[in-house]
Short mmCIF file of C-alpha atoms in Angstrom, two decimals:
data_model
loop_
_atom_site.label_atom_id
_atom_site.label_comp_id
_atom_site.label_asym_id
_atom_site.label_seq_id
_atom_site.Cartn_x
_atom_site.Cartn_y
_atom_site.Cartn_z
CA MET A 284 94.48 -165.48 177.16
CA THR A 285 96.72 -166.88 174.56
CA PRO A 286 100.53 -167.46 174.98
CA ALA A 287 101.20 -164.62 172.46
CA GLU A 288 98.88 -162.26 174.53
CA LEU A 289 100.64 -163.26 177.68
CA ALA A 290 104.08 -162.74 176.14
CA GLU A 291 102.84 -159.08 175.35
CA VAL A 292 101.77 -158.65 178.87
CA VAL A 293 105.17 -159.80 180.13
CA LEU A 294 106.86 -157.39 177.78
CA ALA A 295 104.68 -154.57 178.95
CA ALA A 296 105.65 -155.40 182.58
CA ALA A 297 109.23 -155.26 181.54
CA HIS A 298 108.76 -151.81 180.01
CA ALA A 299 107.20 -150.67 183.13
CA VAL A 300 109.97 -151.81 185.25
CA PHE A 301 112.68 -150.38 183.00
CA ASP A 302 110.94 -146.95 183.19
CA GLU A 303 110.55 -147.11 186.90
CA ARG A 304 114.26 -147.92 187.40
CA GLY A 305 115.67 -145.72 184.74
CA LEU A 306 116.91 -148.67 182.70
CA ASP A 307 117.79 -148.31 179.01
CA ARG A 308 114.71 -149.42 176.99
CA ALA A 309 117.02 -150.25 174.02
CA ALA A 310 117.95 -153.44 175.92
CA LEU A 311 114.34 -154.70 175.61
CA PRO A 312 113.53 -157.03 172.68
CA ALA A 313 110.85 -156.19 170.29
CA GLN A 314 108.90 -159.24 171.37
CA THR A 315 109.29 -162.16 173.69
CA THR A 316 107.79 -165.67 174.15
CA VAL A 317 106.48 -167.85 177.10
CA GLU A 318 106.52 -171.47 177.20
CA ARG A 319 104.68 -174.20 178.96
CA PRO A 320 106.69 -175.73 181.89
CA ARG A 321 107.26 -179.53 181.56
CA ASN A 322 105.90 -179.85 185.05
CA PRO A 323 102.45 -178.31 185.36
CA ASP A 324 102.98 -177.68 189.17
CA HIS A 325 105.36 -174.93 188.03
CA GLY A 326 102.47 -172.87 186.58
CA ASP A 327 100.77 -172.30 183.30
CA TYR A 328 103.52 -170.59 181.53
CA ALA A 329 107.18 -169.67 182.16
CA SER A 330 109.29 -166.68 180.88
CA THR A 331 113.13 -166.34 180.90
CA LEU A 332 113.08 -162.64 180.16
CA ALA A 333 114.84 -161.60 183.45
CA LEU A 334 117.59 -164.04 182.65
CA GLN A 335 117.95 -162.62 179.19
CA LEU A 336 118.03 -158.97 180.17
CA SER A 337 120.13 -159.23 183.38
CA LYS A 338 123.63 -158.92 181.96
CA LYS A 339 122.58 -156.28 179.43
CA VAL A 340 121.32 -153.84 182.19
CA GLY A 341 123.62 -154.97 185.07
CA VAL A 342 120.83 -156.16 187.36
CA PRO A 343 121.06 -159.58 189.19
CA PRO A 344 118.63 -161.81 187.42
CA ARG A 345 116.52 -162.71 190.72
CA GLU A 346 116.34 -158.93 191.53
CA LEU A 347 115.05 -158.14 187.96
CA ALA A 348 112.77 -161.11 188.12
CA THR A 349 111.22 -159.98 191.35
CA ALA A 350 110.53 -156.50 189.96
CA LEU A 351 109.01 -158.14 186.87
CA ALA A 352 106.86 -160.43 189.00
CA ASP A 353 105.57 -157.60 190.99
CA GLU A 354 104.58 -155.71 187.93
CA LEU A 355 103.21 -158.74 186.07
CA ALA A 356 101.00 -159.78 189.09
CA LYS A 357 99.08 -156.47 188.46
CA ALA A 358 97.99 -157.52 185.00
CA PRO A 359 94.30 -158.56 184.37
CA GLY A 360 94.05 -162.17 184.00
CA VAL A 361 97.35 -163.07 185.84
CA LYS A 362 96.51 -165.13 189.13
CA SER A 363 100.20 -165.38 190.47
CA VAL A 364 103.77 -164.98 189.53
CA GLU A 365 106.50 -167.23 191.15
CA ILE A 366 110.27 -166.91 190.81
CA ALA A 367 112.21 -170.17 190.36
CA GLY A 368 116.00 -170.96 190.19
CA PRO A 369 118.11 -168.01 189.02
CA GLY A 370 115.35 -165.90 187.71
CA PHE A 371 112.62 -167.93 185.99
CA LEU A 372 109.22 -166.40 186.01
CA ASN A 373 106.35 -168.99 186.47
CA VAL A 374 102.99 -167.46 185.65
CA ARG A 375 99.54 -168.84 186.53
CA LEU A 376 96.48 -167.35 184.69
CA ASP A 377 93.05 -167.05 186.48
CA ALA A 378 90.17 -169.33 185.13
CA ALA A 379 88.50 -166.46 183.38
CA ALA A 380 91.63 -165.46 181.53
CA ALA A 381 92.36 -169.02 180.58
CA GLY A 382 88.98 -170.02 179.78
CA GLN A 383 88.38 -167.00 177.32
CA LEU A 384 90.40 -168.96 174.85
CA ALA A 385 87.60 -171.37 174.07
CA LYS A 386 85.49 -168.57 172.75
CA LEU A 387 88.36 -167.15 170.77
CA ILE A 388 88.91 -170.41 169.09
CA VAL A 389 85.34 -171.20 168.19
CA GLU A 390 84.84 -167.79 166.76
CA ALA A 391 88.03 -168.01 164.76
CA GLY A 392 86.97 -171.35 163.39
CA PRO A 393 89.12 -172.52 160.40
CA ALA A 394 91.36 -169.38 160.86
CA TYR A 395 92.51 -170.42 164.31
CA GLY A 396 96.21 -171.32 164.10
CA SER A 397 96.98 -169.29 161.06
CA SER A 398 99.44 -166.23 161.24
CA ASP A 399 101.52 -164.01 159.10
CA THR A 400 104.91 -165.34 160.41
CA LEU A 401 106.16 -165.91 156.90
CA ALA A 402 104.30 -163.13 155.17
CA GLY A 403 106.05 -161.70 152.18
CA GLN A 404 107.97 -164.84 151.42
CA ARG A 405 107.47 -166.33 147.89
CA ILE A 406 108.26 -169.91 147.90
CA ASN A 407 108.43 -172.40 145.16
CA LEU A 408 107.97 -175.92 146.54
CA GLU A 409 108.76 -178.79 144.10
CA PHE A 410 108.00 -182.40 145.27
CA VAL A 411 107.27 -185.85 143.94
CA SER A 412 108.43 -185.02 140.20
CA ALA A 413 108.61 -188.79 139.47
CA ASN A 414 109.45 -189.68 135.87
CA PRO A 415 106.42 -190.80 133.86
CA THR A 416 107.72 -194.26 133.36
CA GLY A 417 105.67 -195.99 135.95
CA PRO A 418 103.17 -195.44 138.84
CA VAL A 419 104.27 -193.32 141.82
CA HIS A 420 106.19 -195.67 144.06
CA ILE A 421 105.99 -195.55 147.97
CA GLY A 422 108.98 -193.18 148.21
CA GLY A 423 107.31 -190.62 145.98
CA VAL A 424 104.18 -191.09 147.90
CA ARG A 425 105.90 -189.94 150.98
CA TRP A 426 106.82 -186.62 149.36
CA ALA A 427 103.26 -186.25 148.18
CA ALA A 428 102.02 -186.46 151.71
CA VAL A 429 104.82 -184.27 153.29
CA GLY A 430 105.06 -181.93 150.46
CA ASP A 431 101.31 -181.05 150.33
CA ALA A 432 101.08 -180.85 154.10
CA LEU A 433 104.07 -178.46 154.00
CA SER A 434 102.45 -176.18 151.33
CA ARG A 435 99.44 -175.97 153.59
CA LEU A 436 101.55 -174.97 156.48
CA LEU A 437 103.36 -172.40 154.63
CA ARG A 438 100.27 -170.97 153.29
CA ALA A 439 98.77 -170.98 156.75
CA THR A 440 101.69 -168.86 157.92
CA GLY A 441 101.35 -166.23 155.34
CA ALA A 442 103.78 -167.33 152.70
CA GLU A 443 102.90 -167.18 149.05
CA VAL A 444 103.50 -170.81 147.77
CA GLY A 445 103.66 -172.20 144.29
CA THR A 446 103.61 -176.05 144.19
CA GLU A 447 105.31 -177.63 141.47
CA TYR A 448 105.78 -181.14 139.70
CA TYR A 449 108.66 -181.28 137.31
CA PHE A 450 107.56 -183.37 134.30
CA ASN A 451 110.66 -184.94 132.63
CA ASP A 452 109.61 -186.41 129.38
CA ALA A 453 113.08 -186.80 127.75
CA GLY A 454 116.23 -188.87 128.37
CA SER A 455 117.30 -192.39 128.43
CA GLN A 456 114.67 -193.51 131.02
CA ILE A 457 111.91 -192.33 128.60
CA ASP A 458 113.76 -194.23 125.82
CA ARG A 459 113.75 -197.39 127.72
CA PHE A 460 110.05 -196.91 128.60
CA ALA A 461 109.10 -196.48 125.00
CA ARG A 462 111.04 -199.62 123.94
CA SER A 463 109.39 -201.51 126.69
CA LEU A 464 105.97 -200.47 125.56
CA LEU A 465 106.75 -201.40 121.86
CA ALA A 466 108.06 -204.85 122.98
CA ALA A 467 104.84 -205.31 125.10
CA ALA A 468 102.72 -204.55 122.12
CA GLN A 469 104.56 -206.90 119.92
CA GLY A 470 104.17 -209.73 122.39
CA GLN A 471 107.96 -209.66 123.26
CA PRO A 472 109.66 -209.80 126.63
CA ALA A 473 110.80 -206.39 128.02
CA PRO A 474 114.34 -205.16 126.94
CA GLU A 475 117.04 -206.14 129.31
CA ASP A 476 117.17 -202.53 130.46
CA GLY A 477 113.44 -202.01 130.13
CA TYR A 478 110.42 -201.71 132.47
CA GLY A 479 108.20 -204.70 133.52
CA GLY A 480 104.90 -205.12 135.26
CA ALA A 481 101.34 -205.30 134.30
CA TYR A 482 101.06 -201.55 133.82
CA ILE A 483 103.42 -201.64 130.76
CA ALA A 484 101.07 -204.23 128.99
CA GLU A 485 98.16 -202.04 129.87
CA ILE A 486 99.57 -198.76 128.50
CA ALA A 487 100.80 -200.53 125.30
CA ALA A 488 97.30 -201.93 124.64
CA GLU A 489 95.75 -198.47 125.01
CA VAL A 490 98.34 -196.98 122.70
CA VAL A 491 97.47 -199.66 120.04
CA ARG A 492 93.77 -198.98 120.63
CA ARG A 493 94.42 -195.30 120.10
CA ARG A 494 96.71 -195.95 117.04
CA PRO A 495 95.68 -199.13 115.43
CA ASP A 496 98.42 -198.62 112.78
CA VAL A 497 101.34 -198.27 115.14
CA LEU A 498 102.72 -201.69 114.65
CA ASP A 499 102.80 -201.23 110.81
CA LEU A 500 105.21 -198.34 111.15
CA THR A 501 108.95 -198.61 111.06
CA PRO A 502 110.64 -199.55 114.41
CA ASP A 503 111.76 -196.00 114.99
CA ALA A 504 108.50 -194.49 114.00
CA ALA A 505 106.61 -196.99 116.19
CA GLU A 506 108.90 -196.37 119.13
CA GLU A 507 108.28 -192.51 118.78
CA VAL A 508 104.49 -193.17 118.93
CA PHE A 509 104.81 -195.28 122.01
CA ARG A 510 107.07 -192.63 123.52
CA THR A 511 104.59 -189.78 122.95
CA GLU A 512 101.32 -191.56 123.61
CA GLY A 513 102.74 -193.68 126.43
CA VAL A 514 104.16 -190.83 128.49
CA GLN A 515 100.90 -188.96 127.92
CA LEU A 516 98.96 -191.86 129.27
CA MET A 517 101.31 -192.56 132.28
CA PHE A 518 101.52 -189.02 133.30
CA ALA A 519 97.71 -188.72 133.09
CA GLU A 520 97.59 -191.74 135.42
CA ILE A 521 99.98 -190.36 137.86
CA LYS A 522 98.08 -187.05 138.00
CA SER A 523 94.83 -188.94 138.64
CA SER A 524 96.36 -191.13 141.46
CA LEU A 525 97.78 -188.11 143.26
CA ARG A 526 94.57 -186.26 142.81
CA ASP A 527 92.71 -189.26 144.46
CA PHE A 528 95.30 -188.92 147.26
CA GLY A 529 94.28 -185.28 147.76
CA VAL A 530 97.45 -183.70 146.06
CA GLU A 531 97.26 -181.30 143.14
CA PHE A 532 99.94 -179.01 141.88
CA ASP A 533 99.69 -175.33 140.87
CA THR A 534 102.13 -176.02 138.04
CA TYR A 535 103.17 -179.06 136.10
CA PHE A 536 106.50 -177.95 134.44
CA ASN A 537 107.70 -179.68 131.37
CA GLU A 538 111.51 -180.03 130.91
CA LYS A 539 111.16 -179.17 127.19
CA ASP A 540 110.32 -175.53 128.14
CA LEU A 541 113.52 -175.00 129.70
CA GLN A 542 116.29 -172.76 128.42
CA GLU A 543 119.73 -173.04 129.85
CA GLN A 544 122.17 -170.44 130.83
CA GLY A 545 125.00 -170.00 133.33
CA HIS A 546 128.74 -169.66 134.03
CA VAL A 547 130.18 -172.03 131.57
CA PHE A 548 133.40 -173.12 129.87
CA GLU A 549 134.43 -175.46 127.13
CA SER A 550 136.88 -178.29 127.58
CA GLU A 551 137.56 -181.63 125.81
CA GLY A 552 134.69 -180.91 123.50
CA ALA A 553 132.18 -180.64 126.24
CA THR A 554 130.40 -177.61 128.01
CA TRP A 555 131.08 -177.42 131.71
CA LEU A 556 129.77 -175.27 134.64
CA ARG A 557 132.60 -174.13 136.95
CA THR A 558 130.94 -175.07 140.30
CA THR A 559 134.32 -175.75 142.10
CA GLU A 560 134.75 -171.98 142.45
CA PHE A 561 131.48 -172.01 144.64
CA GLY A 562 132.19 -175.06 146.95
CA ASP A 563 131.39 -178.03 144.70
CA ASP A 564 133.87 -180.96 144.79
CA LYS A 565 134.27 -180.77 141.00
CA ASP A 566 133.07 -178.91 137.90
CA ARG A 567 129.95 -180.32 136.39
CA VAL A 568 129.26 -181.18 132.68
CA LEU A 569 126.32 -179.41 131.11
CA ARG A 570 126.74 -180.78 127.54
CA LYS A 571 128.65 -183.96 126.80
CA SER A 572 131.19 -184.06 123.86
CA ASN A 573 128.34 -185.82 121.74
CA GLY A 574 126.13 -182.81 122.08
CA GLU A 575 123.76 -184.33 124.54
CA TRP A 576 122.63 -182.06 127.41
CA THR A 577 122.89 -183.50 130.89
CA TYR A 578 120.44 -183.62 133.54
CA PHE A 579 122.49 -181.05 135.51
CA ALA A 580 122.01 -178.50 132.55
CA ALA A 581 118.27 -178.95 132.98
CA ASP A 582 118.59 -178.52 136.74
CA CYS A 583 120.45 -175.30 136.22
CA ALA A 584 117.99 -173.81 133.75
CA TYR A 585 115.09 -174.90 135.91
CA TYR A 586 116.37 -173.27 138.96
CA LEU A 587 116.85 -169.95 137.18
CA ASN A 588 113.36 -170.32 135.66
CA LYS A 589 111.83 -170.49 139.13
CA ARG A 590 113.88 -167.49 140.26
CA GLU A 591 112.86 -165.50 137.13
CA ARG A 592 109.24 -166.23 137.86
CA GLY A 593 109.60 -164.23 141.10
CA PHE A 594 110.16 -166.86 143.81
CA ASP A 595 112.73 -165.74 146.31
CA ARG A 596 113.07 -169.16 147.84
CA VAL A 597 113.20 -172.50 145.87
CA VAL A 598 112.57 -175.58 148.06
CA ILE A 599 113.17 -179.01 146.34
CA MET A 600 112.14 -182.33 148.04
CA LEU A 601 114.37 -185.24 146.95
CA GLY A 602 114.83 -188.96 147.72
CA ALA A 603 117.32 -190.63 149.82
CA ASP A 604 119.69 -191.26 146.96
CA HIS A 605 120.07 -187.58 146.08
CA HIS A 606 122.50 -186.38 148.90
CA GLY A 607 125.14 -185.69 146.27
CA TYR A 608 122.73 -183.24 144.54
CA ILE A 609 122.83 -180.85 147.39
CA GLY A 610 126.53 -179.68 147.03
CA ARG A 611 126.28 -179.14 143.22
CA MET A 612 122.93 -177.31 143.32
CA LYS A 613 124.22 -175.00 146.20
CA ALA A 614 127.20 -174.25 144.09
CA MET A 615 125.20 -173.61 141.05
CA SER A 616 122.98 -171.11 143.03
CA ALA A 617 126.14 -169.33 143.98
CA CYS A 618 127.35 -169.24 140.31
CA PHE A 619 124.19 -167.48 139.45
CA GLY A 620 124.80 -164.91 142.12
CA ASP A 621 122.30 -166.17 144.60
CA ASP A 622 122.78 -166.72 148.38
CA PRO A 623 122.34 -170.53 148.53
CA ALA A 624 121.50 -170.35 152.29
CA ARG A 625 118.59 -167.89 151.36
CA ASN A 626 117.51 -168.85 147.93
CA LEU A 627 117.69 -172.50 147.74
CA GLU A 628 116.60 -175.34 150.14
CA ILE A 629 116.91 -178.99 149.36
CA LEU A 630 115.10 -181.53 151.67
CA ILE A 631 116.02 -185.19 151.62
CA GLY A 632 113.53 -187.87 152.54
CA GLN A 633 114.42 -191.30 153.74
CA LEU A 634 113.04 -194.69 152.72
CA VAL A 635 109.57 -196.05 153.41
CA ASN A 636 108.51 -199.66 153.65
CA LEU A 637 105.06 -201.24 153.81
CA VAL A 638 105.04 -204.04 156.30
CA ARG A 639 102.49 -206.77 156.48
CA ASP A 640 102.62 -209.63 159.18
CA GLY A 641 105.97 -208.44 160.31
CA ALA A 642 107.65 -208.68 156.76
CA PRO A 643 108.06 -205.94 154.15
CA VAL A 644 105.71 -205.93 151.15
CA ARG A 645 108.30 -206.18 148.51
CA MET A 646 106.48 -205.41 145.20
CA SER A 647 103.20 -204.38 143.62
CA LYS A 648 100.96 -206.74 141.89
CA ARG A 649 100.64 -204.38 139.09
CA ALA A 650 104.03 -202.44 138.89
CA GLY A 651 105.93 -205.72 139.45
CA THR A 652 109.01 -204.25 141.17
CA VAL A 653 107.94 -201.58 143.57
CA VAL A 654 105.02 -200.63 146.08
CA THR A 655 103.03 -197.99 144.62
CA LEU A 656 100.64 -195.30 145.77
CA GLU A 657 97.75 -197.40 144.96
CA ASP A 658 99.10 -200.35 146.87
CA LEU A 659 99.45 -198.24 149.94
CA VAL A 660 95.97 -196.70 149.65
CA ASP A 661 94.42 -200.11 149.08
CA ALA A 662 96.23 -201.35 152.07
CA ILE A 663 95.41 -198.68 154.75
CA GLY A 664 93.20 -195.96 153.04
CA VAL A 665 93.96 -192.37 152.10
CA ASP A 666 93.72 -190.70 155.54
CA ALA A 667 95.84 -193.30 157.24
CA ALA A 668 98.36 -193.18 154.44
CA ARG A 669 98.76 -189.53 154.60
CA TYR A 670 98.86 -189.24 158.30
CA ALA A 671 101.29 -192.13 158.62
CA LEU A 672 103.69 -190.55 155.94
CA ALA A 673 103.55 -187.07 157.43
CA ARG A 674 103.72 -188.19 161.23
CA TYR A 675 107.51 -188.86 161.05
CA SER A 676 110.48 -186.59 160.31
CA ALA A 677 111.26 -186.87 156.65
CA ASP A 678 114.76 -187.66 157.27
CA SER A 679 113.79 -190.88 159.37
CA PRO A 680 113.21 -194.15 157.65
CA ILE A 681 109.87 -195.60 158.38
CA ASP A 682 107.93 -198.82 158.28
CA ILE A 683 104.19 -198.55 157.71
CA ASP A 684 102.56 -201.66 159.51
CA VAL A 685 99.33 -202.61 157.70
CA GLU A 686 97.86 -204.18 160.76
CA LEU A 687 98.34 -201.15 162.91
CA TRP A 688 97.19 -198.54 160.66
CA THR A 689 93.92 -200.35 159.69
CA ARG A 690 92.69 -201.28 163.28
CA ALA A 691 90.20 -199.31 165.19
CA LYS A 692 92.09 -198.97 168.37
CA ASN A 693 93.80 -196.05 170.27
CA ASP A 694 97.34 -197.42 169.31
CA ASN A 695 96.47 -196.51 165.66
CA PRO A 696 97.59 -192.85 165.72
CA VAL A 697 95.19 -191.57 162.94
CA TYR A 698 92.30 -193.42 164.60
CA TYR A 699 93.22 -191.87 168.03
CA VAL A 700 93.09 -188.33 166.67
CA GLN A 701 90.19 -188.80 164.32
CA TYR A 702 88.17 -190.35 167.18
CA VAL A 703 88.49 -187.11 169.03
CA ALA A 704 87.09 -185.31 165.97
CA ALA A 705 84.19 -187.67 165.92
CA ARG A 706 83.60 -187.57 169.73
CA THR A 707 83.47 -183.83 169.85
CA ALA A 708 81.04 -183.91 166.99
CA GLY A 709 78.94 -186.36 168.82
CA VAL A 710 78.83 -184.59 171.94
CA ALA A 711 77.69 -181.39 170.21
CA ARG A 712 74.88 -183.50 168.45
CA ASN A 713 73.78 -185.10 171.70
CA ALA A 714 73.89 -181.66 173.46
CA ALA A 715 71.55 -180.30 170.73
CA GLU A 716 69.21 -183.03 171.15
CA ILE A 717 68.56 -182.24 174.90
CA GLY A 718 68.43 -178.51 174.14
CA LEU A 719 72.12 -177.75 175.55
CA THR A 720 73.59 -174.94 173.23
CA ARG A 721 76.66 -172.71 173.88
CA GLY A 722 74.35 -169.88 174.07
CA ASP A 723 74.95 -166.25 173.31
CA ALA A 724 78.73 -165.50 173.24
CA ALA A 725 78.21 -162.49 175.47
CA ALA A 726 76.97 -164.76 178.12
CA PHE A 727 79.89 -167.12 178.06
CA GLN A 728 81.39 -167.44 181.49
CA PRO A 729 85.05 -168.52 181.10
CA GLU A 730 85.69 -168.54 184.80
CA LEU A 731 83.56 -171.61 185.05
CA LEU A 732 86.30 -173.65 183.26
CA GLY A 733 88.39 -173.97 186.44
CA HIS A 734 88.90 -177.83 186.72
CA ASP A 735 92.52 -179.03 186.23
CA LYS A 736 91.68 -181.04 183.25
CA GLU A 737 89.85 -178.04 181.60
CA ASN A 738 93.02 -175.95 182.25
CA GLU A 739 95.21 -178.65 180.85
CA LEU A 740 93.13 -178.89 177.62
CA LEU A 741 92.95 -175.12 177.27
CA LYS A 742 96.78 -174.86 177.51
CA ALA A 743 97.10 -177.55 174.76
CA LEU A 744 94.69 -175.64 172.51
CA ALA A 745 96.67 -172.47 173.16
CA GLU A 746 99.70 -174.07 171.70
CA PHE A 747 98.43 -174.65 168.19
CA PRO A 748 99.37 -171.42 166.49
CA ALA A 749 102.95 -171.78 167.68
CA VAL A 750 103.08 -175.27 166.50
CA VAL A 751 101.81 -174.37 163.15
CA ALA A 752 104.42 -171.61 162.87
CA THR A 753 107.29 -173.80 163.99
CA ALA A 754 106.34 -176.58 161.70
CA ALA A 755 106.23 -174.25 158.80
CA GLU A 756 109.49 -172.58 159.73
CA LEU A 757 111.39 -175.73 160.19
CA ARG A 758 109.58 -177.66 157.25
CA GLU A 759 108.42 -180.39 159.62
CA PRO A 760 104.70 -181.25 159.27
CA HIS A 761 105.24 -184.16 161.68
CA ARG A 762 105.21 -181.60 164.58
CA VAL A 763 101.47 -181.00 163.92
CA ALA A 764 100.61 -184.74 164.00
CA ARG A 765 102.57 -185.30 167.12
CA TYR A 766 100.90 -182.24 168.70
CA LEU A 767 97.47 -183.47 168.01
CA GLU A 768 98.07 -187.02 169.41
CA GLU A 769 100.30 -186.00 172.34
CA SER A 770 98.84 -182.62 173.51
CA VAL A 771 95.17 -182.30 172.28
CA ALA A 772 93.84 -185.86 172.09
CA GLN A 773 95.35 -186.93 175.33
CA ALA A 774 94.16 -183.69 177.10
CA TYR A 775 90.62 -183.94 175.71
CA HIS A 776 90.20 -187.69 176.73
CA ARG A 777 91.18 -186.72 180.15
CA PHE A 778 88.73 -183.74 180.11
CA TYR A 779 85.97 -185.91 178.74
CA ASP A 780 86.44 -188.56 181.48
CA ASN A 781 86.50 -186.00 184.29
CA CYS A 782 84.29 -183.20 183.32
CA ARG A 783 80.73 -184.02 182.26
CA ILE A 784 79.52 -181.79 179.49
CA ALA A 785 75.97 -182.68 179.24
CA PRO A 786 73.46 -182.98 182.36
CA GLN A 787 72.45 -186.44 183.39
CA GLY A 788 68.89 -187.52 184.30
CA ASP A 789 66.67 -184.74 185.61
CA GLU A 790 69.79 -182.62 186.21
CA LYS A 791 69.10 -178.92 184.80
CA ILE A 792 71.45 -177.38 182.23
CA THR A 793 73.75 -174.88 183.89
CA ASP A 794 76.25 -172.38 182.76
CA THR A 795 78.96 -174.80 183.44
CA HIS A 796 77.62 -177.19 180.92
CA ARG A 797 77.40 -174.48 178.42
CA ALA A 798 81.07 -173.33 179.13
CA ARG A 799 82.24 -176.92 178.76
CA LEU A 800 80.40 -177.18 175.38
CA TRP A 801 82.39 -174.17 174.30
CA LEU A 802 85.57 -176.07 175.19
CA ASN A 803 84.44 -179.16 173.60
CA ASP A 804 83.65 -177.33 170.34
CA ALA A 805 86.96 -175.45 170.41
CA THR A 806 88.64 -178.76 170.59
CA ARG A 807 86.99 -179.96 167.55
CA VAL A 808 88.08 -176.70 165.75
CA VAL A 809 91.78 -177.35 166.59
CA ILE A 810 91.60 -180.94 165.62
CA ALA A 811 89.86 -180.28 162.32
CA ASN A 812 92.25 -177.44 161.60
CA GLY A 813 95.22 -179.55 162.40
CA LEU A 814 94.02 -182.53 160.37
CA ARG A 815 93.26 -180.35 157.34
CA LEU A 816 96.82 -179.09 157.41
CA LEU A 817 97.93 -182.69 157.01
CA GLY A 818 95.33 -183.30 154.32
CA VAL A 819 93.39 -185.73 156.54
CA SER A 820 89.68 -185.67 157.27
CA ALA A 821 88.05 -184.85 160.54
CA PRO A 822 85.02 -187.26 160.63
CA GLU A 823 81.90 -186.46 162.52
CA ARG A 824 81.08 -190.11 163.09
CA MET A 825 83.26 -193.23 163.31
#
């Protein structure tokens, strides 16, 4: 029995009690939930339904809890119900009801954990969106890992998601990039406000290879060639490095495609958006007096473009230095007649440091000034990098210790979880070699999974759908990682150490061995599904 199924049983018991006592059914919720008690001695699951309904119907909570407990105890699969405190219901399931979950999970396979909790929502999720002036730095890599994991979570819970990379190939940064490439091609030092690093020389050399005549052109014409060709090369490299990191976008949106519109006024020769009327601290310039459009004008147009494409919620992931962006974007959303609380969501991520030997790694050998995606992957690998970046709340700064994330020990979180994936696969292989199989599903005997450590593992596996739904709703992929580590991996290791799955020596294969193999395989399903949501592999061998 899953937590959701037990919650339905609790609600059905409440309906029966209300009917018996002549209480108003209108006071009953459409659905309820059950939770795992922190202390396992208090039962398998707990419900606060009696406390929630007591005031509504004028019945003391313990009296109502007693009636609910009596009714709930009649339900198939419920072993016992105890009343605690002012009216908490502590429920214990019988072994057969609890063990049945193992078969459910194995048969559901990759679908286990998915739901329709966000069905009907159309969400545009923009992340990374680094300017094509250099390789993706470690801050952008954090959003690549978190954003991609979030897109997987949203889809797993029924939302229709469009992932998007905003490709800015205009503006002063691109001008400095082009001048830096031209200088490198001419053998000159980078301009004072330009970009350095070996990658600039590499791209400049490739532009010259493509356009051997470029240095014979006028300075303006040559700079334009380096701008066009250089941006194309740099962005192709960014896309390739993200693809190697397991991240691809549904849409790469070019700023040149935007058309601006909005509530505007003219003042001092400039064009403004009157955002102060919608909560911003000052009105924002859309076009300067020299005729140049600002970044905010593009932001406005881009937001409207997303809404016009049918997305009812726009989610934008930004770096730690973009807090000021939130107010003006919310005000802009209101200017356009949207509800900022419903239509626009801005997530801010904090800084990431790569640490080696206790000291931050300050710069890339190639980029010269920052640590890049390639530096991180070279240091700890794709799986460890994605897991490390998605494992923490995005609003918390993190240090990624190279030594920790590369050692094959249980204090390395990704190793600890992936080892469970490999161990469950190894158990299944070894079982097959001695002729131990799960057998026909109809012959599965869930009541044989009655050991405390089996029950503990089953309860951990039962939590997965709720963890996924909560992580998607709160935009917090780290909840999946922590669940895999702190609930599933820990519970599986205790189960493995206390409940022998395969027979030893001349011992015959029994139905208990088969039942435990179901539980072993169910664990692999949950570990694999959880890691897949984070974009991390579930190896069969380590």
